[in-house]
Coordinates of C-alpha atoms and ligand atoms in Angstrom, one line a residue:
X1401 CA -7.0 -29.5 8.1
X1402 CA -4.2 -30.1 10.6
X1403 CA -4.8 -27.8 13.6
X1404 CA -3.5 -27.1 16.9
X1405 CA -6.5 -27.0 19.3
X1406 CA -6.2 -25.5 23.1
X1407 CA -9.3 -27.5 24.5
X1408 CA -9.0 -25.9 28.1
X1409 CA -6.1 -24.7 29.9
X1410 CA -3.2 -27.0 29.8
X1411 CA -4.7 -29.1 27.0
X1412 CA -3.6 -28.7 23.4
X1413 CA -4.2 -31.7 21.1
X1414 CA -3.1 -31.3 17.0
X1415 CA -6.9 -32.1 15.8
X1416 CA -8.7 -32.1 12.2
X1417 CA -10.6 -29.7 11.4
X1418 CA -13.1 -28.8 8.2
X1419 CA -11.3 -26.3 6.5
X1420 CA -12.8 -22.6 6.7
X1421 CA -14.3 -20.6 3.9
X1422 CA -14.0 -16.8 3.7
X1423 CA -16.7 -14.9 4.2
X1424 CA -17.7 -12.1 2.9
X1425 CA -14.9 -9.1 3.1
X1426 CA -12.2 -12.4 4.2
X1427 CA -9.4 -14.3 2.5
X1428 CA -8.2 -17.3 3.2
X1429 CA -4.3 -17.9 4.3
X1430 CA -2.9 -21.7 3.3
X1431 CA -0.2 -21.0 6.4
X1432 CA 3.4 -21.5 5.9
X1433 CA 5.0 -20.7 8.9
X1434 CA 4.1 -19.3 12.5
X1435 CA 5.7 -18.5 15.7
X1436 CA 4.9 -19.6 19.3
X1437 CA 4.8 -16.4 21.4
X1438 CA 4.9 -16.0 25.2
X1439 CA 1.2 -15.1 25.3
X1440 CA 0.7 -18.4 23.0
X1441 CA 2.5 -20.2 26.7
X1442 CA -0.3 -17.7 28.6
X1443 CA -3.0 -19.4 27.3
X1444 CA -1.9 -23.0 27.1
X1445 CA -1.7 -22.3 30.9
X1446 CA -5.0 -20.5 31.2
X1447 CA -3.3 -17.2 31.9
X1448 CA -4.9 -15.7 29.7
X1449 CA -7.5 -12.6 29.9
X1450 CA -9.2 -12.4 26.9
X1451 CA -9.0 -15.9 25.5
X1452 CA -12.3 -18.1 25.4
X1453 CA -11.5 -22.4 24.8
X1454 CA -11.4 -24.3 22.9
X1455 CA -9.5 -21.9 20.6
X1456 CA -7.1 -22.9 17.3
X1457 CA -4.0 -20.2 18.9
X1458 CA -1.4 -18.4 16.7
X1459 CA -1.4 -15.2 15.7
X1460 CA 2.4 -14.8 14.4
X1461 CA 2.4 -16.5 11.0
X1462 CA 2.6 -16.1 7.2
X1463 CA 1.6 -18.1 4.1
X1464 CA -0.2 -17.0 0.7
X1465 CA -4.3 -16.8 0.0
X1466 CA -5.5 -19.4 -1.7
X1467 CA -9.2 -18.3 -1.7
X1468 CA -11.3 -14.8 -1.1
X1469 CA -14.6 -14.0 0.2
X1470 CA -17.5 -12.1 -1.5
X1471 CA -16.0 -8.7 -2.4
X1472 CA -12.5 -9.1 -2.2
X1473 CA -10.5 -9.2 -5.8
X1474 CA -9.7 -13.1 -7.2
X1475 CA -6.6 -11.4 -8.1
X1476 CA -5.0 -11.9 -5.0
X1477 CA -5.2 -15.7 -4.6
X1478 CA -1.7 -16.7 -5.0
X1479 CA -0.3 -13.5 -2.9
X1480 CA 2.3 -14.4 0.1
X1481 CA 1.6 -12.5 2.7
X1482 CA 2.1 -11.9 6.8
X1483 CA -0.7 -11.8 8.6
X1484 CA -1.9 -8.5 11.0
X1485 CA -3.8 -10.4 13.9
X1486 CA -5.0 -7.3 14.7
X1487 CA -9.2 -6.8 13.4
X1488 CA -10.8 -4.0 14.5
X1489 CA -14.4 -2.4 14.3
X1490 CA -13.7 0.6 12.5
X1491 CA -16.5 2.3 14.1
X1492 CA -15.4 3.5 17.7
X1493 CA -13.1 6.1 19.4
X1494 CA -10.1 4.4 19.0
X1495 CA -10.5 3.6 15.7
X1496 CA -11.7 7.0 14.3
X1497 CA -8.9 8.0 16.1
X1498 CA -6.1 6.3 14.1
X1499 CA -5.6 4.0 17.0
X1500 CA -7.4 0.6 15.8
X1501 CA -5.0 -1.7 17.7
X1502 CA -6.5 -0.8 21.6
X1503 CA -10.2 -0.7 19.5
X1504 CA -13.2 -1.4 22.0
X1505 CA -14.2 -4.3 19.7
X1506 CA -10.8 -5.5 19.4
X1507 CA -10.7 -9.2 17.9
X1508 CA -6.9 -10.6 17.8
X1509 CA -6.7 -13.2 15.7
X1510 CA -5.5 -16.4 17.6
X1511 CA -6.8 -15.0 20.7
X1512 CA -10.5 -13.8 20.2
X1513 CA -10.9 -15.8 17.1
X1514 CA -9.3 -18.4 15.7
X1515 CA -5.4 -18.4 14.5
X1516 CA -2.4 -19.5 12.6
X1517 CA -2.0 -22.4 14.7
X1518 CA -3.7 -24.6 11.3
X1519 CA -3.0 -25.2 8.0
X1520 CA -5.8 -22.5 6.5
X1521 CA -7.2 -19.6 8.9
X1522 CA -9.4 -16.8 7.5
X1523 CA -9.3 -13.4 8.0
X1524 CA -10.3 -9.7 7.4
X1525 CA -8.6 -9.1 3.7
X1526 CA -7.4 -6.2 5.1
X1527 CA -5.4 -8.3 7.4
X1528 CA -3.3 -9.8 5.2
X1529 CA -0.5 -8.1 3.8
X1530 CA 1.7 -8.3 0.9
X1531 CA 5.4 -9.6 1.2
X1532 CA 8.0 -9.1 -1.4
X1533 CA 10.0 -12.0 -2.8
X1534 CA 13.0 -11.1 -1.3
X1535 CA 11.7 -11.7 2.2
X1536 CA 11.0 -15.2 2.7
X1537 CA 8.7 -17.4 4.2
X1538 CA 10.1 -17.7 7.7
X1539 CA 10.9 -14.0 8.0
X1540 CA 7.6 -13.4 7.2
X1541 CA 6.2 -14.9 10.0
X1542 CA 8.1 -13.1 12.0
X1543 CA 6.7 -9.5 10.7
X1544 CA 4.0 -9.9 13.5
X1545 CA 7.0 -9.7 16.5
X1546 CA 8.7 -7.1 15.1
X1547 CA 6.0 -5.0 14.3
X1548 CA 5.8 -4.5 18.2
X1549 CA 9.2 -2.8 18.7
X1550 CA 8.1 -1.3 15.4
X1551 CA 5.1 0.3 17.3
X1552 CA 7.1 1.5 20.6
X1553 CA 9.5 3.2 18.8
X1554 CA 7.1 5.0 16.6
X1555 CA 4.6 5.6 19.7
X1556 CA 8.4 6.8 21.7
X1557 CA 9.5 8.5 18.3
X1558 CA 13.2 7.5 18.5
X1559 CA 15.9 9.4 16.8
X1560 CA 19.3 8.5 15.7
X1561 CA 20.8 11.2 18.1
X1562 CA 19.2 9.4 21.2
X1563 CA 21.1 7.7 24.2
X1564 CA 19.3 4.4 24.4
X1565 CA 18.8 2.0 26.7
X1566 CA 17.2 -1.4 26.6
X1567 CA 16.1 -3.7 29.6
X1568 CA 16.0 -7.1 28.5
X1569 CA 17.6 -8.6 26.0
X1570 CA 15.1 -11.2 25.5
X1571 CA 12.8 -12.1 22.3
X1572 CA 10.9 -8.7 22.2
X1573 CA 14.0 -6.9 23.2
X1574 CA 15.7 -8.7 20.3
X1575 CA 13.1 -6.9 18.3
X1576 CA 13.8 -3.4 20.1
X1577 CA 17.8 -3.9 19.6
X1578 CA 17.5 -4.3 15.9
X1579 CA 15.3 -2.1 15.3
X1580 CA 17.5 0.9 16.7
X1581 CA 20.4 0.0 15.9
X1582 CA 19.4 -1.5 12.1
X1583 CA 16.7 0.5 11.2
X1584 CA 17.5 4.1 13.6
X1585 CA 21.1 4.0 13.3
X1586 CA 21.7 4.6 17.0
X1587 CA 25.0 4.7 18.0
X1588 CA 24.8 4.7 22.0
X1589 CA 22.5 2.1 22.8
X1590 CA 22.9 0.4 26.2
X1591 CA 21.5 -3.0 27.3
X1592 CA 20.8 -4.6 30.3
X1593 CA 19.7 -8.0 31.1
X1594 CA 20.8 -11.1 33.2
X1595 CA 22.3 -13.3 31.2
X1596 CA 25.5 -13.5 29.0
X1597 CA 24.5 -15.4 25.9
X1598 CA 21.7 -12.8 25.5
X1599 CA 23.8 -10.0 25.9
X1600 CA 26.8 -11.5 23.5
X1601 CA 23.9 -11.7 21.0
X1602 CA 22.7 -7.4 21.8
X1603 CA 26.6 -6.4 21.3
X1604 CA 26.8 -8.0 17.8
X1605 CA 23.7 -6.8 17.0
X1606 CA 24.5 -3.1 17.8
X1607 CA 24.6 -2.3 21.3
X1608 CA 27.5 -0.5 22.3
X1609 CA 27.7 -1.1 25.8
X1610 CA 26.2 -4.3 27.7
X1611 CA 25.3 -4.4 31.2
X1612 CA 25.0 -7.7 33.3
X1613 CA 23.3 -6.1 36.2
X1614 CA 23.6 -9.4 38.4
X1615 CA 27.3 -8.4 38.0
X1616 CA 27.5 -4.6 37.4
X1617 CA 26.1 -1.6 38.6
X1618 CA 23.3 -0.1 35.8
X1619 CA 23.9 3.4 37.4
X1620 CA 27.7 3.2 38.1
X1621 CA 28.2 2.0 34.5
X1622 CA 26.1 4.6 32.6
X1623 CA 27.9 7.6 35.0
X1624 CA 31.4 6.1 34.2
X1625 CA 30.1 6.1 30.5
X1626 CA 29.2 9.6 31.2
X1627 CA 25.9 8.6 29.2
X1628 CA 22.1 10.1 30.5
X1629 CA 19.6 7.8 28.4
X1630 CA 17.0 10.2 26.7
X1631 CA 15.0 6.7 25.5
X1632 CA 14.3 3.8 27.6
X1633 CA 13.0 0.6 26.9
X1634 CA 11.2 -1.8 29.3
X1635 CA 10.9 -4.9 27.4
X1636 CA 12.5 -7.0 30.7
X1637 CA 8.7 -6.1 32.7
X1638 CA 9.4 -6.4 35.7
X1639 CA 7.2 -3.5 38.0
X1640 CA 10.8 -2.3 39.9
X1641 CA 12.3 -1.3 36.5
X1642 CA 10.4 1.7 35.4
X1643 CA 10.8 3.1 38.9
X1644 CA 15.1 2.7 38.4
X1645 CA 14.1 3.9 34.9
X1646 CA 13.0 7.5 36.2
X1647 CA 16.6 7.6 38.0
X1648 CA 18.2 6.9 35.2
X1649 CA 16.6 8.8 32.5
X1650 CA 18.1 11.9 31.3
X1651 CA 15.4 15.2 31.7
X1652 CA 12.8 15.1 28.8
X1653 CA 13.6 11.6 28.7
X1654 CA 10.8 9.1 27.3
X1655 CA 10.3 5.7 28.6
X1656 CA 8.5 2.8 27.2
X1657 CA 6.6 0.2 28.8
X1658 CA 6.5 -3.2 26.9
X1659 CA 4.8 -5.2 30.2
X1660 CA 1.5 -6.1 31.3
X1661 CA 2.4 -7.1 34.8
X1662 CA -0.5 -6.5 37.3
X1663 CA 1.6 -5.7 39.9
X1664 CA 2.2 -2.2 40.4
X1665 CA 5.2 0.2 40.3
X1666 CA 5.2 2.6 43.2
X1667 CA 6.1 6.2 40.1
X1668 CA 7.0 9.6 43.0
X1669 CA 4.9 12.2 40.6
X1670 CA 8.4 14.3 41.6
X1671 CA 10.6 12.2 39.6
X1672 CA 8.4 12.3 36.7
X1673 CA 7.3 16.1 37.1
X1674 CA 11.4 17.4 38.0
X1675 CA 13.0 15.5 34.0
X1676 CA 9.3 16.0 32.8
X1677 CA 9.8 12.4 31.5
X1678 CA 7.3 11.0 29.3
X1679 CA 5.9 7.1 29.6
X1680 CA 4.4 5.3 27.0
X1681 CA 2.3 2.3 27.0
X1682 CA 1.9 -0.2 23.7
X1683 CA -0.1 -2.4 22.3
X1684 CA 0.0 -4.6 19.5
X1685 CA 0.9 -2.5 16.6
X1686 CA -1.1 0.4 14.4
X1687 CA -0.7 -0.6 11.1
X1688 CA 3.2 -1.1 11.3
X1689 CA 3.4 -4.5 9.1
X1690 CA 4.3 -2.6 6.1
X1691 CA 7.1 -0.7 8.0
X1692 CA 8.6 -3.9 8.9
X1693 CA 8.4 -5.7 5.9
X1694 CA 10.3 -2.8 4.5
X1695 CA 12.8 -3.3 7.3
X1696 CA 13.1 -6.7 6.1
X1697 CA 13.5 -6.1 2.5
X1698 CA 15.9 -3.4 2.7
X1699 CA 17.8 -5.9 5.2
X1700 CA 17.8 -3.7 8.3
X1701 CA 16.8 -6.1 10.7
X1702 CA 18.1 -9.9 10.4
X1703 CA 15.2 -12.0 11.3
X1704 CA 17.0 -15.3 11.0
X1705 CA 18.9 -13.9 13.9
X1706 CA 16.0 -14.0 15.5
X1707 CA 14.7 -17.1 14.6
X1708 CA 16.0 -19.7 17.5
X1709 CA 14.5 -23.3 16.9
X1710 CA 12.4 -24.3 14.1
X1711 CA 9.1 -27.5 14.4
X1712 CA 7.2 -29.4 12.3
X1713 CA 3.7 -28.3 13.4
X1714 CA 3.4 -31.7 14.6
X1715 CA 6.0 -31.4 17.0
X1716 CA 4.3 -28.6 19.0
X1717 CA 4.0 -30.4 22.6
X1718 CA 8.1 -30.2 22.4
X1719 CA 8.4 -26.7 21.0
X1720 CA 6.5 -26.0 23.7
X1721 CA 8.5 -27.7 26.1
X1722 CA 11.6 -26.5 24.7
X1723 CA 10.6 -22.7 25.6
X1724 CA 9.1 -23.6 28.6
X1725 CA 12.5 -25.8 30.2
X1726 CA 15.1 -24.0 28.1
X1727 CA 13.6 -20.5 27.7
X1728 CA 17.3 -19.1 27.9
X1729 CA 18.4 -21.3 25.0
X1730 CA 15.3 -19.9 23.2
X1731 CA 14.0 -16.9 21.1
X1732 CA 11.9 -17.2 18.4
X1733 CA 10.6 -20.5 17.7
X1734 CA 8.9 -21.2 14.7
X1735 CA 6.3 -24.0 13.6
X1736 CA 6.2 -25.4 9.7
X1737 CA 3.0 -25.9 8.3
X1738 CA 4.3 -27.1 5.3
Ligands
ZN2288 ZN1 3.3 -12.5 19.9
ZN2289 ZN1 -13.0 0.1 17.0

Protein backbone atom coordinates (compact mmCIF):
# COMPACT_ATOMS: atom_id res chain seq x y z
CA UNK A 1 0.00 0.00 0.00
CA UNK A 2 0.94 3.56 -0.85
CA UNK A 3 2.32 5.28 2.17
CA UNK A 4 3.91 8.38 3.30
CA UNK A 5 6.98 7.47 5.36
CA UNK A 6 8.94 10.13 7.67
CA UNK A 7 12.35 8.19 7.69
CA UNK A 8 14.16 10.79 9.96
CA UNK A 9 13.66 14.40 10.36
CA UNK A 10 13.43 16.20 7.05
CA UNK A 11 13.00 12.93 5.10
CA UNK A 12 9.60 11.75 3.93
CA UNK A 13 9.59 9.37 0.93
CA UNK A 14 5.88 7.92 -0.48
CA UNK A 15 7.00 4.12 0.14
CA UNK A 16 5.14 0.59 -0.24
CA UNK A 17 4.15 -0.99 2.43
CA UNK A 18 2.44 -4.67 3.24
CA UNK A 19 -0.88 -3.79 4.16
CA UNK A 20 -1.81 -4.08 7.96
CA UNK A 21 -4.20 -6.64 9.46
CA UNK A 22 -6.38 -5.79 12.53
CA UNK A 23 -5.67 -7.25 15.50
CA UNK A 24 -7.59 -8.28 17.87
CA UNK A 25 -10.15 -5.36 19.37
CA UNK A 26 -8.98 -3.21 15.69
CA UNK A 27 -10.52 -2.30 12.40
CA UNK A 28 -9.05 -1.56 9.49
CA UNK A 29 -9.71 2.03 7.62
CA UNK A 30 -9.27 1.87 3.51
CA UNK A 31 -8.44 5.94 3.86
CA UNK A 32 -10.16 8.37 1.84
CA UNK A 33 -9.07 11.56 2.74
CA UNK A 34 -6.56 13.22 5.37
CA UNK A 35 -5.27 16.50 6.32
CA UNK A 36 -1.68 17.75 6.79
CA UNK A 37 -1.62 19.58 10.24
CA UNK A 38 1.05 21.89 11.69
CA UNK A 39 2.37 19.20 14.05
CA UNK A 40 2.44 16.86 10.77
CA UNK A 41 5.31 20.09 9.55
CA UNK A 42 6.73 19.43 13.44
CA UNK A 43 7.79 16.27 12.75
CA UNK A 44 8.86 16.40 9.15
CA UNK A 45 11.27 18.92 10.79
CA UNK A 46 12.08 16.74 13.85
CA UNK A 47 10.34 19.18 16.11
CA UNK A 48 8.58 16.89 17.43
CA UNK A 49 8.42 15.53 21.28
CA UNK A 50 6.79 12.48 21.23
CA UNK A 51 7.37 11.16 17.72
CA UNK A 52 9.85 8.04 17.27
CA UNK A 53 11.08 7.59 13.04
CA UNK A 54 10.54 6.17 10.82
CA UNK A 55 6.85 6.79 11.42
CA UNK A 56 3.75 6.56 8.52
CA UNK A 57 2.23 10.40 9.94
CA UNK A 58 -1.45 11.52 9.77
CA UNK A 59 -3.67 11.50 12.19
CA UNK A 60 -6.54 13.81 10.51
CA UNK A 61 -8.32 11.45 8.03
CA UNK A 62 -11.51 9.52 7.17
CA UNK A 63 -12.42 6.57 4.94
CA UNK A 64 -14.65 3.31 5.68
CA UNK A 65 -13.45 -0.25 7.37
CA UNK A 66 -13.00 -2.66 5.11
CA UNK A 67 -11.80 -5.41 7.67
CA UNK A 68 -12.19 -6.10 11.70
CA UNK A 69 -10.10 -7.73 14.15
CA UNK A 70 -10.99 -10.73 16.45
CA UNK A 71 -13.98 -9.47 18.46
CA UNK A 72 -15.18 -6.59 16.75
CA UNK A 73 -18.71 -7.18 14.71
CA UNK A 74 -18.25 -8.08 10.58
CA UNK A 75 -21.19 -5.83 10.48
CA UNK A 76 -19.30 -2.80 10.34
CA UNK A 77 -17.00 -3.46 7.24
CA UNK A 78 -18.46 -1.12 4.79
CA UNK A 79 -19.04 1.77 7.54
CA UNK A 80 -17.45 5.39 6.58
CA UNK A 81 -16.13 6.82 9.28
CA UNK A 82 -13.64 9.67 10.86
CA UNK A 83 -11.05 8.51 12.67
CA UNK A 84 -10.31 9.58 16.73
CA UNK A 85 -6.35 9.51 16.75
CA UNK A 86 -6.68 9.56 20.19
CA UNK A 87 -6.03 5.61 21.94
CA UNK A 88 -5.87 5.51 25.42
CA UNK A 89 -5.24 2.81 28.24
CA UNK A 90 -8.38 2.89 29.92
CA UNK A 91 -6.71 1.90 33.08
CA UNK A 92 -5.07 5.10 34.70
CA UNK A 93 -6.06 8.36 36.44
CA UNK A 94 -6.91 10.21 33.65
CA UNK A 95 -8.82 7.82 32.10
CA UNK A 96 -10.93 6.67 35.08
CA UNK A 97 -11.34 10.20 35.31
CA UNK A 98 -13.31 10.88 32.08
CA UNK A 99 -10.20 12.51 30.71
CA UNK A 100 -8.62 9.72 28.24
CA UNK A 101 -7.11 12.35 25.87
CA UNK A 102 -4.06 13.64 28.41
CA UNK A 103 -4.00 9.49 29.43
CA UNK A 104 -0.39 8.48 30.88
CA UNK A 105 -0.30 5.77 28.14
CA UNK A 106 -1.45 8.09 25.54
CA UNK A 107 -0.81 6.61 21.90
CA UNK A 108 -1.91 9.30 19.12
CA UNK A 109 -2.34 7.68 16.14
CA UNK A 110 0.08 9.21 13.47
CA UNK A 111 2.34 10.27 16.13
CA UNK A 112 3.09 7.21 18.57
CA UNK A 113 1.79 4.73 16.13
CA UNK A 114 1.34 4.63 12.79
CA UNK A 115 -1.24 7.04 10.78
CA UNK A 116 -3.51 8.10 7.95
CA UNK A 117 -0.67 9.17 5.95
CA UNK A 118 -1.42 5.35 3.82
CA UNK A 119 -3.95 3.85 1.99
CA UNK A 120 -5.14 1.35 5.04
CA UNK A 121 -4.12 2.14 8.85
CA UNK A 122 -5.55 0.09 11.73
CA UNK A 123 -6.86 1.17 14.76
CA UNK A 124 -8.69 0.67 18.14
CA UNK A 125 -12.52 -0.05 16.79
CA UNK A 126 -13.41 2.22 19.21
CA UNK A 127 -11.56 4.78 17.31
CA UNK A 128 -13.43 4.85 14.39
CA UNK A 129 -16.56 6.57 14.26
CA UNK A 130 -19.59 6.55 12.29
CA UNK A 131 -20.39 9.39 9.69
CA UNK A 132 -23.69 10.00 8.23
CA UNK A 133 -24.25 10.27 4.48
CA UNK A 134 -24.91 13.73 4.48
CA UNK A 135 -21.42 14.63 5.55
CA UNK A 136 -19.02 13.65 2.96
CA UNK A 137 -15.77 12.33 2.52
CA UNK A 138 -13.65 15.44 2.81
CA UNK A 139 -15.60 16.95 5.66
CA UNK A 140 -14.97 13.95 7.36
CA UNK A 141 -11.55 14.20 7.51
CA UNK A 142 -11.71 17.23 8.87
CA UNK A 143 -13.83 16.04 12.09
CA UNK A 144 -10.31 15.45 13.76
CA UNK A 145 -9.49 19.64 13.53
CA UNK A 146 -12.59 20.63 14.59
CA UNK A 147 -13.04 18.39 17.37
CA UNK A 148 -10.28 20.60 19.02
CA UNK A 149 -12.25 23.93 19.16
CA UNK A 150 -14.94 21.41 19.95
CA UNK A 151 -12.97 20.48 23.12
CA UNK A 152 -11.93 24.15 24.30
CA UNK A 153 -15.17 25.30 24.18
CA UNK A 154 -16.68 22.48 26.06
CA UNK A 155 -13.48 22.51 28.59
CA UNK A 156 -14.25 26.85 28.61
CA UNK A 157 -18.12 26.00 28.62
CA UNK A 158 -19.10 28.89 26.19
CA UNK A 159 -22.54 30.31 26.18
CA UNK A 160 -24.44 32.21 23.64
CA UNK A 161 -24.58 35.35 26.03
CA UNK A 162 -20.71 35.51 26.12
CA UNK A 163 -18.49 38.47 24.74
CA UNK A 164 -15.90 36.59 22.74
CA UNK A 165 -12.80 37.15 21.65
CA UNK A 166 -10.56 35.14 19.34
CA UNK A 167 -6.68 35.59 18.77
CA UNK A 168 -5.76 34.25 15.55
CA UNK A 169 -7.64 33.73 12.86
CA UNK A 170 -5.65 31.04 11.56
CA UNK A 171 -6.63 27.16 10.75
CA UNK A 172 -7.43 26.25 14.44
CA UNK A 173 -8.98 29.59 14.98
CA UNK A 174 -11.08 28.92 11.88
CA UNK A 175 -12.26 26.03 13.88
CA UNK A 176 -12.92 28.28 17.09
CA UNK A 177 -14.80 31.01 14.86
CA UNK A 178 -17.28 28.55 13.54
CA UNK A 179 -17.82 26.88 16.12
CA UNK A 180 -19.23 29.99 18.17
CA UNK A 181 -20.65 31.67 15.98
CA UNK A 182 -22.39 28.34 13.94
CA UNK A 183 -22.78 26.05 16.51
CA UNK A 184 -23.06 28.77 20.02
CA UNK A 185 -24.88 31.36 18.34
CA UNK A 186 -22.67 34.14 19.67
CA UNK A 187 -23.47 37.39 18.65
CA UNK A 188 -20.33 39.54 20.00
CA UNK A 189 -17.47 37.76 18.96
CA UNK A 190 -14.20 39.75 18.33
CA UNK A 191 -11.14 38.59 16.40
CA UNK A 192 -7.75 39.55 16.21
CA UNK A 193 -5.07 38.49 14.03
CA UNK A 194 -2.42 40.05 11.56
CA UNK A 195 -3.51 39.68 8.41
CA UNK A 196 -6.52 40.87 6.20
CA UNK A 197 -7.50 37.91 4.09
CA UNK A 198 -7.80 35.92 7.35
CA UNK A 199 -9.81 38.38 9.01
CA UNK A 200 -12.22 38.99 5.74
CA UNK A 201 -12.69 35.24 5.98
CA UNK A 202 -13.66 35.52 10.40
CA UNK A 203 -16.24 38.51 9.45
CA UNK A 204 -18.15 36.35 6.97
CA UNK A 205 -17.95 33.65 9.08
CA UNK A 206 -19.55 35.36 12.12
CA UNK A 207 -17.40 37.70 13.84
CA UNK A 208 -18.81 40.90 14.44
CA UNK A 209 -15.89 43.04 14.88
CA UNK A 210 -12.31 42.31 13.40
CA UNK A 211 -9.19 43.71 14.73
CA UNK A 212 -5.87 44.09 12.71
CA UNK A 213 -3.73 44.67 15.61
CA UNK A 214 -0.61 45.61 13.29
CA UNK A 215 -3.04 48.52 12.52
CA UNK A 216 -5.40 48.99 15.50
CA UNK A 217 -5.30 49.15 19.01
CA UNK A 218 -6.93 45.55 20.67
CA UNK A 219 -7.67 47.64 23.88
CA UNK A 220 -8.81 51.00 22.25
CA UNK A 221 -11.09 49.05 19.98
CA UNK A 222 -12.84 46.74 22.48
CA UNK A 223 -13.35 50.22 25.06
CA UNK A 224 -14.72 52.21 22.02
CA UNK A 225 -17.02 48.99 21.45
CA UNK A 226 -17.80 49.34 25.06
CA UNK A 227 -17.22 45.36 24.99
CA UNK A 228 -15.39 43.42 28.26
CA UNK A 229 -14.72 39.79 26.70
CA UNK A 230 -15.99 37.17 29.40
CA UNK A 231 -14.32 34.24 26.83
CA UNK A 232 -10.96 34.40 25.35
CA UNK A 233 -9.38 32.32 22.94
CA UNK A 234 -5.63 31.89 22.42
CA UNK A 235 -5.43 29.99 19.30
CA UNK A 236 -2.62 32.83 17.81
CA UNK A 237 0.15 31.14 20.73
CA UNK A 238 2.22 33.38 21.08
CA UNK A 239 3.54 33.54 25.28
CA UNK A 240 2.78 37.71 25.32
CA UNK A 241 -0.92 37.15 24.47
CA UNK A 242 -2.39 35.48 27.57
CA UNK A 243 -0.57 38.19 29.61
CA UNK A 244 -2.69 41.18 27.27
CA UNK A 245 -5.48 38.59 27.71
CA UNK A 246 -5.74 39.12 31.65
CA UNK A 247 -6.01 43.04 30.68
CA UNK A 248 -8.54 42.53 28.61
CA UNK A 249 -10.71 40.01 30.14
CA UNK A 250 -13.81 41.04 31.75
CA UNK A 251 -13.96 39.78 35.86
CA UNK A 252 -14.91 35.99 35.93
CA UNK A 253 -13.66 35.95 32.64
CA UNK A 254 -12.27 32.43 31.23
CA UNK A 255 -9.42 32.17 28.90
CA UNK A 256 -8.27 29.38 26.82
CA UNK A 257 -4.88 28.41 25.86
CA UNK A 258 -4.61 26.53 22.49
CA UNK A 259 -0.45 26.74 22.41
CA UNK A 260 2.30 24.60 23.37
CA UNK A 261 5.01 27.19 23.24
CA UNK A 262 7.90 26.54 25.67
CA UNK A 263 8.54 29.86 26.29
CA UNK A 264 6.88 31.25 29.19
CA UNK A 265 4.36 33.99 29.91
CA UNK A 266 5.34 36.16 32.80
CA UNK A 267 0.92 35.68 34.58
CA UNK A 268 1.05 38.76 38.03
CA UNK A 269 -1.13 36.13 40.40
CA UNK A 270 -2.88 39.88 41.01
CA UNK A 271 -4.35 40.06 37.68
CA UNK A 272 -5.65 36.64 37.79
CA UNK A 273 -6.65 36.72 41.70
CA UNK A 274 -8.51 40.77 41.30
CA UNK A 275 -11.26 39.29 37.76
CA UNK A 276 -10.75 35.74 39.41
CA UNK A 277 -10.25 34.67 35.76
CA UNK A 278 -10.13 31.18 34.97
CA UNK A 279 -7.38 29.54 32.28
CA UNK A 280 -7.76 26.53 30.64
CA UNK A 281 -5.39 24.31 28.88
CA UNK A 282 -6.46 21.54 26.02
CA UNK A 283 -5.59 18.81 24.56
CA UNK A 284 -6.64 16.81 21.81
CA UNK A 285 -10.21 16.25 22.32
CA UNK A 286 -12.40 13.87 25.00
CA UNK A 287 -14.55 12.10 22.94
CA UNK A 288 -15.91 15.21 21.00
CA UNK A 289 -16.02 13.40 17.32
CA UNK A 290 -19.60 12.78 17.65
CA UNK A 291 -20.38 16.41 18.64
CA UNK A 292 -18.77 17.48 15.54
CA UNK A 293 -20.08 15.20 13.16
CA UNK A 294 -23.38 16.45 14.42
CA UNK A 295 -22.12 19.99 13.75
CA UNK A 296 -21.53 18.90 10.45
CA UNK A 297 -24.70 17.24 9.63
CA UNK A 298 -26.92 19.73 11.04
CA UNK A 299 -24.69 22.28 8.85
CA UNK A 300 -23.48 24.44 11.65
CA UNK A 301 -20.02 24.68 10.74
CA UNK A 302 -19.01 24.80 6.86
CA UNK A 303 -16.02 22.62 6.49
CA UNK A 304 -15.41 23.31 2.91
CA UNK A 305 -14.72 26.75 4.09
CA UNK A 306 -12.23 25.36 5.78
CA UNK A 307 -10.77 23.19 3.41
CA UNK A 308 -7.95 25.40 1.50
CA UNK A 309 -6.00 23.26 -1.18
CA UNK A 310 -6.67 19.76 -1.93
CA UNK A 311 -3.42 16.79 -3.15
CA UNK A 312 -3.18 13.68 -4.56
CA UNK A 313 -1.39 11.75 -1.87
CA UNK A 314 1.38 11.58 -4.26
CA UNK A 315 1.83 15.05 -4.41
CA UNK A 316 2.74 15.45 -0.70
CA UNK A 317 6.40 17.03 -1.01
CA UNK A 318 4.37 20.12 -2.61
CA UNK A 319 1.47 20.23 -0.20
CA UNK A 320 4.04 20.43 2.07
CA UNK A 321 5.77 23.09 0.41
CA UNK A 322 2.71 24.91 -0.25
CA UNK A 323 2.02 25.34 3.64
CA UNK A 324 5.39 25.82 4.42
CA UNK A 325 6.16 28.97 1.57
CA UNK A 326 2.57 30.18 1.45
CA UNK A 327 1.23 29.41 4.91
CA UNK A 328 -0.93 32.71 4.57
CA UNK A 329 -2.57 31.45 1.33
CA UNK A 330 -3.23 28.22 3.36
CA UNK A 331 -5.65 26.55 5.79
CA UNK A 332 -6.66 23.23 5.60
CA UNK A 333 -4.98 21.12 3.13
CA UNK A 334 -6.17 17.95 2.36
CA UNK A 335 -4.47 14.69 0.79
CA UNK A 336 -6.70 12.09 -1.53
CA UNK A 337 -6.01 8.68 -1.02
CA UNK A 338 -8.25 7.70 -3.52
ZN1 LIG B 1 -4.00 18.13 13.78
ZN1 LIG C 1 -4.98 5.95 30.55
Amino acid sequence: MKSILVEAPRRMSIVDLPIPDPTPGEVRIRVRHAGICGSDLHIFHGNHPYVQFPRVIGHEFAGHIDAVGDGVDPALEGTRVAVNPVVNCGQCYPCRAGRPNVCLNLQVVGVHREGGFAEYCCVPAQCAVPVPDEVDDRAAATVEPFSIAANMLSRTEVMAEDTALVYGAGPIGMTVIQALSGVHGLDRLIVADRIDSRLDWARTSGASIVVNTTRQSLAGTLAEAGLSPSLIIDAACHPSIVEEALDLASPAARIGLMGFSSEASAIPQRKLNAKELTLYASRLNNRKFPEVIGWMSHKQIEPERFISHSFPATAVHEAFALLEGHPIACCKVLLDFN
